[in-house]
Amino acid sequence: QVTLKESGPGILQPSQTLSLTCSFSEFSLSISDICVSWIRQPSGKGLEWLATICWEDVKIFNPSLTNRLTISKDTSNNQAFLKITSVDTADTAIYYCARSQDNSGYFDYWGQGVMVTVSS
Amino acid sequence: DIQMTQSPASLSASLGETVTIECRASEDIYSNFAWYQQKPGNSPQLLIYDANSLADGVPSRFSGSGSGTQYSLKINSLHSEDVASYFCQQCNNYPFTFGSGTKLEIK
């Protein structure tokens, strides 16, 4: 059973750096054509794709946030990471990680999401 | 960026009814398109991919169609467990983009 689970700080202050971890099981980011993406959803609103990292370490970012995003992976420990610098209240959202395969761009498994609140 | 225009924003229908949700892309996305269902308090789940392929475990009352810039999701014989928000997504070009969602309720 493929699972993904996000973890993060819960709350942080404006201008800080948000660090998120996605821990997954029953698949590997060292296997061909597997990617993990980060997607966020402000409360009661729509979905925004943020970034993707794939098995061959290709990294793709949403241009609206490119300068603020870092994505990385630890294949030995089945984890993927996202950092967002200089957060502000607009970054308050539920953050999901999700898997895609076969370079399809469809997210077939999602984590439960982690709520991140940016507040002073 | 490819804009995804989804309609309606909300929908109320009776049990057993058939409902249709539509999504229009701002340019041709060559059926690189998916639908997701998000039940209250849960993460989205893949329903349809490649515009018309049913994801694993999805009931056959769900179906997708469309091509080019116009796509639709049809739910036959509405069940109570179909109460959810539905989102479309294009994955033809980065950045991947989603529709704004349709909230489906039972009358």
PDB file of N, CA, C and O in Angstrom, chain A residues 12-18 68 84-89 91 118:
ATOM      1  N   LEU A  12       4.660  29.375  11.715  1.00  0.00           N
ATOM      2  CA  LEU A  12       5.912  30.114  11.655  1.00  0.00           C
ATOM      3  C   LEU A  12       5.608  31.580  11.377  1.00  0.00           C
ATOM      4  O   LEU A  12       4.471  31.936  11.021  1.00  0.00           O
ATOM      5  N   GLN A  13       6.623  32.394  11.546  1.00  0.00           N
ATOM      6  CA  GLN A  13       6.444  33.844  11.429  1.00  0.00           C
ATOM      7  C   GLN A  13       6.813  34.321  10.026  1.00  0.00           C
ATOM      8  O   GLN A  13       7.593  33.669   9.323  1.00  0.00           O
ATOM      9  N   PRO A  14       6.232  35.453   9.623  1.00  0.00           N
ATOM     10  CA  PRO A  14       6.623  36.041   8.323  1.00  0.00           C
ATOM     11  C   PRO A  14       8.124  36.232   8.241  1.00  0.00           C
ATOM     12  O   PRO A  14       8.787  36.527   9.243  1.00  0.00           O
ATOM     13  N   SER A  15       8.635  36.011   7.029  1.00  0.00           N
ATOM     14  CA  SER A  15      10.048  36.121   6.650  1.00  0.00           C
ATOM     15  C   SER A  15      10.859  34.872   6.986  1.00  0.00           C
ATOM     16  O   SER A  15      12.001  34.748   6.531  1.00  0.00           O
ATOM     17  N   GLN A  16      10.296  33.937   7.742  1.00  0.00           N
ATOM     18  CA  GLN A  16      11.034  32.711   8.051  1.00  0.00           C
ATOM     19  C   GLN A  16      11.022  31.752   6.860  1.00  0.00           C
ATOM     20  O   GLN A  16      10.331  31.975   5.864  1.00  0.00           O
ATOM     21  N   THR A  17      11.790  30.683   6.979  1.00  0.00           N
ATOM     22  CA  THR A  17      11.846  29.646   5.951  1.00  0.00           C
ATOM     23  C   THR A  17      11.024  28.447   6.394  1.00  0.00           C
ATOM     24  O   THR A  17      11.203  27.934   7.500  1.00  0.00           O
ATOM     25  N   LEU A  18      10.126  28.029   5.516  1.00  0.00           N
ATOM     26  CA  LEU A  18       9.284  26.859   5.769  1.00  0.00           C
ATOM     27  C   LEU A  18       9.996  25.610   5.261  1.00  0.00           C
ATOM     28  O   LEU A  18      10.428  25.564   4.102  1.00  0.00           O
ATOM     29  N   ARG A  68      11.888  31.229  -4.528  1.00  0.00           N
ATOM     30  CA  ARG A  68      11.714  30.946  -3.093  1.00  0.00           C
ATOM     31  C   ARG A  68      11.740  29.459  -2.767  1.00  0.00           C
ATOM     32  O   ARG A  68      11.707  29.094  -1.607  1.00  0.00           O
ATOM     33  N   ILE A  84      10.518  26.709   1.486  1.00  0.00           N
ATOM     34  CA  ILE A  84      10.019  27.969   0.947  1.00  0.00           C
ATOM     35  C   ILE A  84      10.586  29.088   1.807  1.00  0.00           C
ATOM     36  O   ILE A  84      10.361  29.127   3.029  1.00  0.00           O
ATOM     37  N   THR A  85      11.320  29.979   1.173  1.00  0.00           N
ATOM     38  CA  THR A  85      11.934  31.075   1.917  1.00  0.00           C
ATOM     39  C   THR A  85      10.988  32.279   1.996  1.00  0.00           C
ATOM     40  O   THR A  85      10.019  32.383   1.252  1.00  0.00           O
ATOM     41  N   SER A  86      11.279  33.155   2.936  1.00  0.00           N
ATOM     42  CA  SER A  86      10.577  34.438   3.069  1.00  0.00           C
ATOM     43  C   SER A  86       9.061  34.284   3.041  1.00  0.00           C
ATOM     44  O   SER A  86       8.363  34.918   2.246  1.00  0.00           O
ATOM     45  N   VAL A  87       8.545  33.438   3.906  1.00  0.00           N
ATOM     46  CA  VAL A  87       7.097  33.197   3.898  1.00  0.00           C
ATOM     47  C   VAL A  87       6.349  34.436   4.378  1.00  0.00           C
ATOM     48  O   VAL A  87       6.872  35.263   5.134  1.00  0.00           O
ATOM     49  N   ASP A  88       5.092  34.546   3.896  1.00  0.00           N
ATOM     50  CA  ASP A  88       4.189  35.549   4.459  1.00  0.00           C
ATOM     51  C   ASP A  88       2.805  34.909   4.613  1.00  0.00           C
ATOM     52  O   ASP A  88       2.638  33.712   4.369  1.00  0.00           O
ATOM     53  N   THR A  89       1.838  35.698   5.017  1.00  0.00           N
ATOM     54  CA  THR A  89       0.527  35.132   5.351  1.00  0.00           C
ATOM     55  C   THR A  89      -0.119  34.435   4.154  1.00  0.00           C
ATOM     56  O   THR A  89      -0.921  33.509   4.329  1.00  0.00           O
ATOM     57  N   ASP A  91       1.167  32.360   2.323  1.00  0.00           N
ATOM     58  CA  ASP A  91       1.656  30.977   2.267  1.00  0.00           C
ATOM     59  C   ASP A  91       0.924  30.063   3.244  1.00  0.00           C
ATOM     60  O   ASP A  91       1.204  28.861   3.302  1.00  0.00           O
ATOM     61  N   VAL A 118       1.166  30.895   8.709  1.00  0.00           N
ATOM     62  CA  VAL A 118       2.158  31.968   8.833  1.00  0.00           C
ATOM     63  C   VAL A 118       1.484  33.128   9.539  1.00  0.00           C
ATOM     64  O   VAL A 118       0.511  33.697   9.038  1.00  0.00           O
TER      65      VAL A 118
END
